[in-house]
PDB file of C-alpha atoms and ligand atoms in Angstrom:
ATOM      1  CA  MET M  90       0.000   0.000   0.000  1.00 52.00           C
ATOM      2  CA  SER M  91       1.394   3.412  -0.936  1.00 56.00           C
ATOM      3  CA  LEU M  92       1.868   6.183   1.573  1.00 55.00           C
ATOM      4  CA  GLN M  93      -0.791   8.166  -0.266  1.00 58.00           C
ATOM      5  CA  SER M  94      -3.409   5.424   0.007  1.00 60.00           C
ATOM      6  CA  THR M  95      -2.496   4.851   3.670  1.00 58.00           C
ATOM      7  CA  VAL M  96      -3.064   8.527   4.363  1.00 57.00           C
ATOM      8  CA  ALA M  97      -6.353   8.414   2.451  1.00 59.00           C
ATOM      9  CA  GLU M  98      -7.356   5.402   4.548  1.00 60.00           C
ATOM     10  CA  VAL M  99      -6.423   7.199   7.750  1.00 58.00           C
ATOM     11  CA  LEU M 100      -8.544  10.170   6.851  1.00 55.00           C
ATOM     12  CA  ASP M 101     -11.503   7.958   6.053  1.00 57.00           C
ATOM     13  CA  ARG M 102     -11.709   6.111   9.398  1.00 57.00           C
ATOM     14  CA  GLU M 103     -14.519   6.231  11.899  1.00 58.00           C
ATOM     15  CA  HIS M 104     -11.766   7.040  14.366  1.00 57.00           C
ATOM     16  CA  VAL M 105     -11.136  10.590  15.345  1.00 56.00           C
ATOM     17  CA  PHE M 106      -7.421  10.476  16.109  1.00 56.00           C
ATOM     18  CA  SER M 107      -6.256  13.239  18.336  1.00 52.00           C
ATOM     19  CA  PHE M 108      -3.412  14.146  15.993  1.00 50.00           C
ATOM     20  CA  MET M 109      -6.052  15.273  13.520  1.00 51.00           C
ATOM     21  CA  THR M 110      -7.762  17.535  15.988  1.00 49.00           C
ATOM     22  CA  PRO M 111      -7.250  21.013  17.365  1.00 47.00           C
ATOM     23  CA  GLN M 112      -5.880  21.291  20.896  1.00 47.00           C
ATOM     24  CA  SER M 113      -8.506  21.640  23.597  1.00 51.00           C
ATOM     25  CA  THR M 114      -8.016  24.244  26.277  1.00 55.00           C
ATOM     26  CA  ALA M 115     -10.544  23.137  28.935  1.00 65.00           C
ATOM     27  CA  LYS M 116      -9.055  21.345  31.962  1.00 85.00           C
ATOM     28  CA  LEU M 117     -10.483  18.095  33.261  1.00 89.00           C
ATOM     29  CA  ASN M 118     -11.670  18.384  36.856  1.00 92.00           C
ATOM     30  CA  VAL M 119     -12.570  15.176  38.701  1.00 90.00           C
ATOM     31  CA  ASP M 120     -12.528  16.543  42.257  1.00 89.00           C
ATOM     32  CA  LYS M 121     -15.818  14.782  42.957  1.00 90.00           C
ATOM     33  CA  ASN M 122     -14.390  11.511  41.582  1.00 93.00           C
ATOM     34  CA  VAL M 123     -16.981  11.468  38.784  1.00 96.00           C
ATOM     35  CA  LEU M 124     -15.526  11.474  35.270  1.00 97.00           C
ATOM     36  CA  LEU M 125     -18.682  11.389  33.169  1.00 98.00           C
ATOM     37  CA  TYR M 126     -22.078  12.881  33.944  1.00 97.00           C
ATOM     38  CA  LEU M 127     -25.105  12.238  31.730  1.00 98.00           C
ATOM     39  CA  GLU M 128     -28.192  13.908  33.175  1.00 98.00           C
ATOM     40  CA  GLY M 129     -31.747  13.950  31.842  1.00 98.00           C
ATOM     41  CA  ILE M 130     -30.610  13.047  28.335  1.00 98.00           C
ATOM     42  CA  SER M 131     -33.312  12.376  25.741  1.00 98.00           C
ATOM     43  CA  VAL M 132     -33.117  11.971  21.995  1.00 98.00           C
ATOM     44  CA  SER M 133     -35.799  11.074  19.470  1.00 97.00           C
ATOM     45  CA  PHE M 134     -35.483   9.807  15.936  1.00 96.00           C
ATOM     46  CA  ASP M 135     -38.606  10.538  13.873  1.00 93.00           C
ATOM     47  CA  GLY M 136     -40.693  10.770  17.042  1.00 91.00           C
ATOM     48  CA  PHE M 137     -39.255   7.565  18.567  1.00 95.00           C
ATOM     49  CA  LYS M 138     -37.467   8.140  21.887  1.00 96.00           C
ATOM     50  CA  ALA M 139     -34.222   6.165  21.594  1.00 97.00           C
ATOM     51  CA  ILE M 140     -32.874   7.742  24.815  1.00 98.00           C
ATOM     52  CA  ASN M 141     -35.399   8.729  27.435  1.00 97.00           C
ATOM     53  CA  ASP M 142     -34.354  10.872  30.406  1.00 97.00           C
ATOM     54  CA  LEU M 143     -31.118   8.946  30.858  1.00 98.00           C
ATOM     55  CA  ASN M 144     -28.967   9.531  33.942  1.00 98.00           C
ATOM     56  CA  LEU M 145     -25.574   7.876  34.106  1.00 98.00           C
ATOM     57  CA  TYR M 146     -22.483   8.628  36.182  1.00 98.00           C
ATOM     58  CA  ILE M 147     -19.095   7.012  35.608  1.00 98.00           C
ATOM     59  CA  ASN M 148     -16.466   7.373  38.308  1.00 97.00           C
ATOM     60  CA  ASP M 149     -12.856   8.226  37.646  1.00 97.00           C
ATOM     61  CA  GLY M 150     -10.932   4.988  37.041  1.00 97.00           C
ATOM     62  CA  GLU M 151     -14.062   2.843  37.029  1.00 98.00           C
ATOM     63  CA  LEU M 152     -14.710  -0.133  34.741  1.00 98.00           C
ATOM     64  CA  ARG M 153     -18.448  -0.164  33.978  1.00 98.00           C
ATOM     65  CA  CYS M 154     -20.338  -2.734  31.925  1.00 97.00           C
ATOM     66  CA  ILE M 155     -23.498  -1.623  30.147  1.00 97.00           C
ATOM     67  CA  ILE M 156     -25.905  -4.326  29.085  1.00 96.00           C
ATOM     68  CA  GLY M 157     -29.431  -4.319  27.691  1.00 94.00           C
ATOM     69  CA  PRO M 158     -31.607  -5.779  24.943  1.00 93.00           C
ATOM     70  CA  ASN M 159     -31.282  -4.843  21.277  1.00 93.00           C
ATOM     71  CA  GLY M 160     -32.512  -1.325  20.695  1.00 93.00           C
ATOM     72  CA  ALA M 161     -32.092  -0.315  24.366  1.00 95.00           C
ATOM     73  CA  GLY M 162     -30.100   2.742  23.306  1.00 96.00           C
ATOM     74  CA  LYS M 163     -26.542   1.629  24.132  1.00 96.00           C
ATOM     75  CA  THR M 164     -25.009   2.722  20.827  1.00 95.00           C
ATOM     76  CA  THR M 165     -26.985   5.956  20.818  1.00 97.00           C
ATOM     77  CA  MET M 166     -25.696   6.690  24.325  1.00 97.00           C
ATOM     78  CA  MET M 167     -22.080   6.206  23.110  1.00 97.00           C
ATOM     79  CA  ASP M 168     -22.872   8.405  20.089  1.00 97.00           C
ATOM     80  CA  ILE M 169     -24.025  11.165  22.434  1.00 98.00           C
ATOM     81  CA  ILE M 170     -20.910  10.938  24.617  1.00 98.00           C
ATOM     82  CA  THR M 171     -18.621  11.162  21.586  1.00 97.00           C
ATOM     83  CA  GLY M 172     -20.554  13.969  19.900  1.00 97.00           C
ATOM     84  CA  LYS M 173     -21.820  11.906  16.969  1.00 96.00           C
ATOM     85  CA  THR M 174     -25.441  12.462  18.015  1.00 97.00           C
ATOM     86  CA  ARG M 175     -26.822  15.588  19.683  1.00 97.00           C
ATOM     87  CA  PRO M 176     -29.433  14.993  22.376  1.00 97.00           C
ATOM     88  CA  ASP M 177     -32.696  16.954  22.317  1.00 97.00           C
ATOM     89  CA  THR M 178     -32.446  17.672  26.048  1.00 98.00           C
ATOM     90  CA  GLY M 179     -30.162  17.015  28.994  1.00 98.00           C
ATOM     91  CA  ALA M 180     -26.575  17.613  30.034  1.00 98.00           C
ATOM     92  CA  ALA M 181     -23.332  15.743  29.388  1.00 98.00           C
ATOM     93  CA  TRP M 182     -20.196  16.713  31.296  1.00 97.00           C
ATOM     94  CA  PHE M 183     -16.692  15.308  31.234  1.00 97.00           C
ATOM     95  CA  GLY M 184     -15.453  16.006  34.728  1.00 96.00           C
ATOM     96  CA  GLN M 185     -17.018  19.063  36.255  1.00 94.00           C
ATOM     97  CA  THR M 186     -15.920  21.640  33.737  1.00 93.00           C
ATOM     98  CA  ILE M 187     -16.027  20.209  30.225  1.00 96.00           C
ATOM     99  CA  ASN M 188     -19.435  20.489  28.607  1.00 97.00           C
ATOM    100  CA  LEU M 189     -19.535  17.777  25.950  1.00 97.00           C
ATOM    101  CA  LEU M 190     -22.633  19.259  24.345  1.00 97.00           C
ATOM    102  CA  ASP M 191     -20.640  22.357  23.398  1.00 95.00           C
ATOM    103  CA  MET M 192     -18.062  20.297  21.533  1.00 95.00           C
ATOM    104  CA  ASP M 193     -17.778  18.491  18.221  1.00 95.00           C
ATOM    105  CA  GLU M 194     -16.392  14.952  17.748  1.00 94.00           C
ATOM    106  CA  PRO M 195     -12.726  15.899  17.231  1.00 93.00           C
ATOM    107  CA  ALA M 196     -12.746  18.203  20.270  1.00 94.00           C
ATOM    108  CA  ILE M 197     -14.265  15.449  22.435  1.00 95.00           C
ATOM    109  CA  ALA M 198     -11.597  12.977  21.287  1.00 93.00           C
ATOM    110  CA  GLN M 199      -8.943  15.564  22.014  1.00 91.00           C
ATOM    111  CA  ALA M 200     -10.348  16.142  25.502  1.00 94.00           C
ATOM    112  CA  GLY M 201      -9.634  12.477  26.302  1.00 95.00           C
ATOM    113  CA  ILE M 202     -12.558  10.282  25.230  1.00 96.00           C
ATOM    114  CA  GLY M 203     -11.590   7.352  22.996  1.00 94.00           C
ATOM    115  CA  ARG M 204     -14.025   4.988  21.340  1.00 94.00           C
ATOM    116  CA  LYS M 205     -13.495   1.466  20.090  1.00 90.00           C
ATOM    117  CA  PHE M 206     -16.108   0.356  17.592  1.00 86.00           C
ATOM    118  CA  GLN M 207     -17.157  -3.273  17.354  1.00 81.00           C
ATOM    119  CA  LYS M 208     -15.320  -4.028  14.119  1.00 79.00           C
ATOM    120  CA  PRO M 209     -11.526  -3.781  14.268  1.00 76.00           C
ATOM    121  CA  THR M 210     -10.342  -0.938  12.048  1.00 82.00           C
ATOM    122  CA  VAL M 211      -6.577  -1.231  12.186  1.00 92.00           C
ATOM    123  CA  PHE M 212      -4.453  -0.331   9.162  1.00 93.00           C
ATOM    124  CA  GLU M 213      -3.969  -3.801   7.685  1.00 94.00           C
ATOM    125  CA  PHE M 214      -0.972  -2.947   5.495  1.00 93.00           C
ATOM    126  CA  LEU M 215       1.027  -1.345   8.291  1.00 93.00           C
ATOM    127  CA  THR M 216       2.866  -3.263  11.001  1.00 95.00           C
ATOM    128  CA  VAL M 217       1.702  -3.444  14.615  1.00 96.00           C
ATOM    129  CA  PHE M 218       4.411  -0.938  15.527  1.00 94.00           C
ATOM    130  CA  GLU M 219       3.474   1.461  12.713  1.00 91.00           C
ATOM    131  CA  ASN M 220      -0.182   1.323  13.666  1.00 93.00           C
ATOM    132  CA  LEU M 221       0.691   2.362  17.213  1.00 93.00           C
ATOM    133  CA  GLU M 222       3.115   4.987  15.988  1.00 90.00           C
ATOM    134  CA  LEU M 223       0.451   6.479  13.766  1.00 88.00           C
ATOM    135  CA  ALA M 224      -2.027   6.665  16.593  1.00 88.00           C
ATOM    136  CA  MET M 225       0.361   8.451  18.936  1.00 81.00           C
ATOM    137  CA  ALA M 226      -0.966  11.633  20.425  1.00 53.00           C
ATOM    138  CA  GLY M 227       0.443  14.869  19.107  1.00 51.00           C
ATOM    139  CA  ASP M 228      -0.313  17.567  16.636  1.00 45.00           C
ATOM    140  CA  ARG M 229       2.023  16.377  13.912  1.00 50.00           C
ATOM    141  CA  ALA M 230       0.734  15.826  10.408  1.00 54.00           C
ATOM    142  CA  VAL M 231       0.094  12.232   9.313  1.00 55.00           C
ATOM    143  CA  LEU M 232       2.866  12.325   6.717  1.00 45.00           C
ATOM    144  CA  LYS M 233       5.389  13.471   9.271  1.00 56.00           C
ATOM    145  CA  ILE M 234       4.403  10.768  11.750  1.00 55.00           C
ATOM    146  CA  LEU M 235       4.943   7.945   9.280  1.00 59.00           C
ATOM    147  CA  GLY M 236       8.417   9.153   8.358  1.00 57.00           C
ATOM    148  CA  ALA M 237       9.571  10.651  11.645  1.00 64.00           C
ATOM    149  CA  ARG M 238      11.790   9.193  14.367  1.00 68.00           C
ATOM    150  CA  ILE M 239      10.099   8.906  17.706  1.00 77.00           C
ATOM    151  CA  ASN M 240      11.782  10.160  20.852  1.00 81.00           C
ATOM    152  CA  GLY M 241      12.711   8.065  23.895  1.00 84.00           C
ATOM    153  CA  GLU M 242       9.597   8.874  25.848  1.00 84.00           C
ATOM    154  CA  GLN M 243       7.376   7.983  22.901  1.00 85.00           C
ATOM    155  CA  ARG M 244       9.319   4.730  22.407  1.00 87.00           C
ATOM    156  CA  ASP M 245       8.777   3.858  26.085  1.00 91.00           C
ATOM    157  CA  ARG M 246       5.064   4.531  25.748  1.00 90.00           C
ATOM    158  CA  LEU M 247       4.900   2.389  22.639  1.00 93.00           C
ATOM    159  CA  ASP M 248       6.712  -0.482  24.372  1.00 94.00           C
ATOM    160  CA  GLU M 249       4.428  -0.166  27.374  1.00 95.00           C
ATOM    161  CA  VAL M 250       1.332  -0.379  25.158  1.00 96.00           C
ATOM    162  CA  LEU M 251       2.784  -3.318  23.161  1.00 97.00           C
ATOM    163  CA  GLU M 252       3.243  -5.174  26.439  1.00 95.00           C
ATOM    164  CA  LEU M 253      -0.233  -4.260  27.711  1.00 94.00           C
ATOM    165  CA  ILE M 254      -1.972  -5.516  24.572  1.00 96.00           C
ATOM    166  CA  GLY M 255       0.109  -8.707  24.487  1.00 95.00           C
ATOM    167  CA  LEU M 256       1.798  -7.947  21.147  1.00 97.00           C
ATOM    168  CA  LYS M 257       5.314  -7.183  22.283  1.00 95.00           C
ATOM    169  CA  GLU M 258       6.672 -10.205  20.417  1.00 96.00           C
ATOM    170  CA  LEU M 259       4.984  -9.116  17.180  1.00 96.00           C
ATOM    171  CA  PRO M 260       5.834  -5.446  16.570  1.00 95.00           C
ATOM    172  CA  HIS M 261       6.827  -6.032  12.941  1.00 95.00           C
ATOM    173  CA  MET M 262       3.905  -8.256  12.003  1.00 97.00           C
ATOM    174  CA  ARG M 263       1.550  -6.751   9.419  1.00 97.00           C
ATOM    175  CA  ALA M 264      -1.713  -5.975  11.155  1.00 96.00           C
ATOM    176  CA  GLY M 265      -3.571  -7.797   8.376  1.00 96.00           C
ATOM    177  CA  SER M 266      -1.900 -11.066   9.445  1.00 97.00           C
ATOM    178  CA  LEU M 267      -3.029 -10.835  13.082  1.00 96.00           C
ATOM    179  CA  SER M 268      -5.881 -12.944  14.471  1.00 94.00           C
ATOM    180  CA  HIS M 269      -9.235 -11.246  15.030  1.00 92.00           C
ATOM    181  CA  GLY M 270      -8.539 -10.952  18.773  1.00 94.00           C
ATOM    182  CA  GLN M 271      -5.083  -9.506  18.211  1.00 96.00           C
ATOM    183  CA  LYS M 272      -6.530  -6.905  15.841  1.00 95.00           C
ATOM    184  CA  GLN M 273      -9.008  -5.877  18.528  1.00 94.00           C
ATOM    185  CA  TRP M 274      -6.185  -5.539  21.074  1.00 96.00           C
ATOM    186  CA  LEU M 275      -4.096  -3.558  18.605  1.00 96.00           C
ATOM    187  CA  GLU M 276      -6.963  -1.167  18.114  1.00 95.00           C
ATOM    188  CA  ILE M 277      -7.338  -0.781  21.871  1.00 96.00           C
ATOM    189  CA  GLY M 278      -3.575  -0.115  21.911  1.00 96.00           C
ATOM    190  CA  MET M 279      -4.010   2.579  19.263  1.00 94.00           C
ATOM    191  CA  LEU M 280      -6.556   4.292  21.464  1.00 93.00           C
ATOM    192  CA  LEU M 281      -4.217   3.976  24.447  1.00 94.00           C
ATOM    193  CA  MET M 282      -1.445   5.756  22.543  1.00 92.00           C
ATOM    194  CA  GLN M 283      -3.656   8.830  22.757  1.00 89.00           C
ATOM    195  CA  GLN M 284      -3.838   8.415  26.542  1.00 91.00           C
ATOM    196  CA  PRO M 285      -7.623   8.754  26.831  1.00 94.00           C
ATOM    197  CA  ARG M 286      -9.088   9.273  30.273  1.00 96.00           C
ATOM    198  CA  LEU M 287     -12.313   7.557  29.207  1.00 97.00           C
ATOM    199  CA  LEU M 288     -12.409   4.568  26.891  1.00 97.00           C
ATOM    200  CA  LEU M 289     -15.720   3.460  25.352  1.00 97.00           C
ATOM    201  CA  VAL M 290     -15.622  -0.106  24.071  1.00 96.00           C
ATOM    202  CA  ASP M 291     -18.419  -1.580  21.977  1.00 93.00           C
ATOM    203  CA  GLU M 292     -18.855  -5.399  22.057  1.00 92.00           C
ATOM    204  CA  PRO M 293     -15.143  -6.195  22.146  1.00 93.00           C
ATOM    205  CA  VAL M 294     -15.400  -9.996  22.271  1.00 93.00           C
ATOM    206  CA  ALA M 295     -17.834 -10.657  19.426  1.00 90.00           C
ATOM    207  CA  GLY M 296     -16.188 -13.330  17.261  1.00 90.00           C
ATOM    208  CA  MET M 297     -13.369 -14.076  19.737  1.00 93.00           C
ATOM    209  CA  THR M 298     -12.243 -17.482  20.999  1.00 93.00           C
ATOM    210  CA  HIS M 299     -12.626 -18.230  24.738  1.00 93.00           C
ATOM    211  CA  GLN M 300      -8.921 -17.742  25.242  1.00 94.00           C
ATOM    212  CA  GLU M 301      -9.038 -14.363  23.490  1.00 95.00           C
ATOM    213  CA  MET M 302     -12.023 -13.381  25.626  1.00 95.00           C
ATOM    214  CA  ASP M 303     -10.113 -14.171  28.825  1.00 95.00           C
ATOM    215  CA  ARG M 304      -7.170 -12.142  27.611  1.00 95.00           C
ATOM    216  CA  THR M 305      -9.483  -9.241  26.693  1.00 96.00           C
ATOM    217  CA  ALA M 306     -11.039  -9.303  30.158  1.00 96.00           C
ATOM    218  CA  GLU M 307      -7.531  -9.143  31.669  1.00 96.00           C
ATOM    219  CA  LEU M 308      -6.582  -6.265  29.385  1.00 96.00           C
ATOM    220  CA  LEU M 309      -9.678  -4.181  30.126  1.00 97.00           C
ATOM    221  CA  THR M 310      -9.510  -4.765  33.882  1.00 96.00           C
ATOM    222  CA  SER M 311      -5.829  -3.803  33.844  1.00 95.00           C
ATOM    223  CA  LEU M 312      -6.757  -0.450  32.264  1.00 96.00           C
ATOM    224  CA  ALA M 313      -9.204   0.463  35.016  1.00 96.00           C
ATOM    225  CA  GLY M 314      -7.729   2.792  37.587  1.00 94.00           C
ATOM    226  CA  LYS M 315      -5.621   4.779  35.178  1.00 94.00           C
ATOM    227  CA  HIS M 316      -8.519   5.052  32.714  1.00 96.00           C
ATOM    228  CA  SER M 317     -12.267   4.810  33.095  1.00 97.00           C
ATOM    229  CA  VAL M 318     -13.572   2.096  30.806  1.00 98.00           C
ATOM    230  CA  VAL M 319     -17.182   1.705  29.662  1.00 98.00           C
ATOM    231  CA  VAL M 320     -17.881  -1.618  27.961  1.00 97.00           C
ATOM    232  CA  VAL M 321     -21.103  -2.359  26.089  1.00 96.00           C
ATOM    233  CA  GLU M 322     -21.461  -6.111  25.769  1.00 94.00           C
ATOM    234  CA  HIS M 323     -24.054  -8.841  25.182  1.00 91.00           C
ATOM    235  CA  ASP M 324     -21.907 -11.831  26.179  1.00 92.00           C
ATOM    236  CA  MET M 325     -22.945 -12.441  29.779  1.00 92.00           C
ATOM    237  CA  ASP M 326     -20.019 -14.718  30.662  1.00 93.00           C
ATOM    238  CA  PHE M 327     -17.690 -11.946  29.585  1.00 96.00           C
ATOM    239  CA  VAL M 328     -19.664  -9.327  31.532  1.00 96.00           C
ATOM    240  CA  ARG M 329     -19.505 -11.556  34.607  1.00 95.00           C
ATOM    241  CA  SER M 330     -15.746 -11.878  34.324  1.00 95.00           C
ATOM    242  CA  LEU M 331     -15.314  -8.108  33.863  1.00 96.00           C
ATOM    243  CA  ALA M 332     -17.697  -7.130  36.632  1.00 96.00           C
ATOM    244  CA  GLY M 333     -16.414  -9.613  39.224  1.00 94.00           C
ATOM    245  CA  LYS M 334     -18.074  -9.275  42.611  1.00 93.00           C
ATOM    246  CA  ASP M 335     -17.716  -5.550  43.175  1.00 95.00           C
ATOM    247  CA  ARG M 336     -18.034  -3.584  39.940  1.00 97.00           C
ATOM    248  CA  THR M 337     -21.221  -1.829  38.894  1.00 97.00           C
ATOM    249  CA  VAL M 338     -23.250  -3.073  35.934  1.00 97.00           C
ATOM    250  CA  THR M 339     -25.865  -0.839  34.290  1.00 98.00           C
ATOM    251  CA  VAL M 340     -28.868  -2.259  32.459  1.00 97.00           C
ATOM    252  CA  LEU M 341     -30.402  -0.024  29.799  1.00 97.00           C
ATOM    253  CA  HIS M 342     -33.921  -0.565  28.553  1.00 97.00           C
ATOM    254  CA  GLN M 343     -35.976   1.693  26.282  1.00 96.00           C
ATOM    255  CA  GLY M 344     -33.402   4.451  26.558  1.00 97.00           C
ATOM    256  CA  SER M 345     -33.196   4.653  30.366  1.00 97.00           C
ATOM    257  CA  VAL M 346     -31.472   2.882  33.220  1.00 97.00           C
ATOM    258  CA  LEU M 347     -33.609  -0.096  34.237  1.00 97.00           C
ATOM    259  CA  ALA M 348     -31.264  -1.343  36.956  1.00 96.00           C
ATOM    260  CA  GLU M 349     -27.805  -0.686  38.258  1.00 97.00           C
ATOM    261  CA  GLY M 350     -25.700  -2.533  40.817  1.00 97.00           C
ATOM    262  CA  ARG M 351     -23.363  -5.450  41.305  1.00 97.00           C
ATOM    263  CA  MET M 352     -23.683  -8.290  38.810  1.00 95.00           C
ATOM    264  CA  GLU M 353     -25.374 -10.544  41.328  1.00 94.00           C
ATOM    265  CA  GLN M 354     -28.027  -7.923  42.147  1.00 95.00           C
ATOM    266  CA  VAL M 355     -28.667  -7.123  38.495  1.00 95.00           C
ATOM    267  CA  GLN M 356     -28.921 -10.794  37.512  1.00 92.00           C
ATOM    268  CA  ASN M 357     -31.523 -11.391  40.187  1.00 93.00           C
ATOM    269  CA  ASN M 358     -33.522  -8.264  39.440  1.00 94.00           C
ATOM    270  CA  ARG M 359     -36.996  -9.369  38.312  1.00 94.00           C
ATOM    271  CA  LYS M 360     -37.397  -6.579  35.755  1.00 93.00           C
ATOM    272  CA  VAL M 361     -33.994  -7.321  34.227  1.00 94.00           C
ATOM    273  CA  VAL M 362     -34.765 -11.025  33.924  1.00 93.00           C
ATOM    274  CA  GLU M 363     -38.091 -10.147  32.288  1.00 91.00           C
ATOM    275  CA  VAL M 364     -36.794  -7.760  29.633  1.00 90.00           C
ATOM    276  CA  TYR M 365     -33.300  -9.082  29.006  1.00 87.00           C
ATOM    277  CA  LEU M 366     -31.808 -12.092  30.713  1.00 80.00           C
ATOM    278  CA  GLY M 367     -34.922 -14.201  30.336  1.00 75.00           C
ATOM    279  CA  GLU M 368     -34.817 -13.844  26.532  1.00 57.00           C
TER     280      GLU M 368
HETATM  281  N1  ATP O 582     -30.220   7.382  13.348  1.00 60.14           N
HETATM  282  C1  ATP O 582     -31.321   6.732  13.742  1.00 60.14           C
HETATM  283  N2  ATP O 582     -32.505   6.932  13.129  1.00 60.14           N
HETATM  284  C2  ATP O 582     -33.617   6.290  13.525  1.00 60.14           C
HETATM  285  N3  ATP O 582     -33.656   5.428  14.554  1.00 60.14           N
HETATM  286  C3  ATP O 582     -32.519   5.186  15.211  1.00 60.14           C
HETATM  287  C4  ATP O 582     -31.282   5.813  14.840  1.00 60.14           C
HETATM  288  N4  ATP O 582     -30.311   5.375  15.691  1.00 60.14           N
HETATM  289  C5  ATP O 582     -30.912   4.518  16.536  1.00 60.14           C
HETATM  290  N5  ATP O 582     -32.228   4.398  16.252  1.00 60.14           N
HETATM  291  C6  ATP O 582     -33.194   3.579  16.990  1.00 60.14           C
HETATM  292  O1  ATP O 582     -33.009   3.860  18.365  1.00 60.14           O
HETATM  293  C7  ATP O 582     -33.139   2.682  19.145  1.00 60.14           C
HETATM  294  C8  ATP O 582     -31.900   2.478  19.956  1.00 60.14           C
HETATM  295  O2  ATP O 582     -30.863   2.025  19.106  1.00 60.14           O
HETATM  296  P1  ATP O 582     -29.389   1.672  19.583  1.00 60.14           P
HETATM  297  O3  ATP O 582     -28.640   1.247  18.363  1.00 60.14           O
HETATM  298  O4  ATP O 582     -28.845   2.797  20.363  1.00 60.14           O
HETATM  299  O5  ATP O 582     -29.651   0.420  20.539  1.00 60.14           O
HETATM  300  P2  ATP O 582     -28.598  -0.626  21.120  1.00 60.14           P
HETATM  301  O6  ATP O 582     -28.931  -0.793  22.547  1.00 60.14           O
HETATM  302  O7  ATP O 582     -27.222  -0.192  20.785  1.00 60.14           O
HETATM  303  O8  ATP O 582     -28.950  -1.943  20.323  1.00 60.14           O
HETATM  304  P3  ATP O 582     -28.012  -3.190  19.908  1.00 60.14           P
HETATM  305  O9  ATP O 582     -27.759  -3.964  21.151  1.00 60.14           O
HETATM  306  O10 ATP O 582     -28.878  -3.938  18.932  1.00 60.14           O
HETATM  307  O11 ATP O 582     -26.772  -2.626  19.274  1.00 60.14           O
HETATM  308  C9  ATP O 582     -33.415   1.545  18.163  1.00 60.14           C
HETATM  309  O12 ATP O 582     -34.814   1.320  18.143  1.00 60.14           O
HETATM  310  C10 ATP O 582     -32.927   2.079  16.846  1.00 60.14           C
HETATM  311  O13 ATP O 582     -33.638   1.527  15.765  1.00 60.14           O
END
């Protein structure tokens, strides 16, 4: 693949890489330990309320699983957080000072919100290393990044991410030759290169082997603390392994929170069993 077509591919991604975006000036403030506030959010499509007075709070460093039946509004909620969809009413704050509803998609990505879509969208013709290099935060132009030497600090970050995503033995492998699971991890690594404070992950284990699922659960739980991670997932075994005994799970239904609590509480909630788990 030529450099020109790689650049064209980069510019055509669903991703909003921070190196493509203007610098944001607002400072993140998490004094109250809450990283994301969604309050009274509603959005309708052609008169149908996809999100209906939704309230959701994600703590700083928390790993939260969001579950719910098809059409519950999970994707629309992610679209609102990332600026892809504008709500009709409500408020969305990143920390206490950054009003997400005043910002467009690139500005939200720049402020520290990364999103991983369900399908892996790595650059197949580049190596693992080059994919990570390309995704590195900074305001350099794409062409410069591909040809430039990285400094020591950037190299350390890249090595750290390679280790985290379990690809440190394969830096020179073409991304197109990786397994499905490895591609998903590489894409998570690409998001991590931008050092997001909040990572939104949509159905990460669809199509993965059991072994890959276990590894993905380890990866996502290892990110919690330094990052807040919101995972939308249908696979209940995977949700159970992510949530463990203590983490909070949110159940969405008809655009609002139907139940929220520890996995055990949610699983035994009569309403949740009726609309979702009993399916
Ligand atoms: N752009 C749109 N125009 C019209 N209707 C939409 C649009 N986006 C979403 N919807 C509708 O809003 C509802 C919520 O959809 P959404 O994709 O957010 O649900 P979901 O919980 O992510 O579902 P799934 O688990 O199937 O991915 C659905 O009924 C969907 O058809």
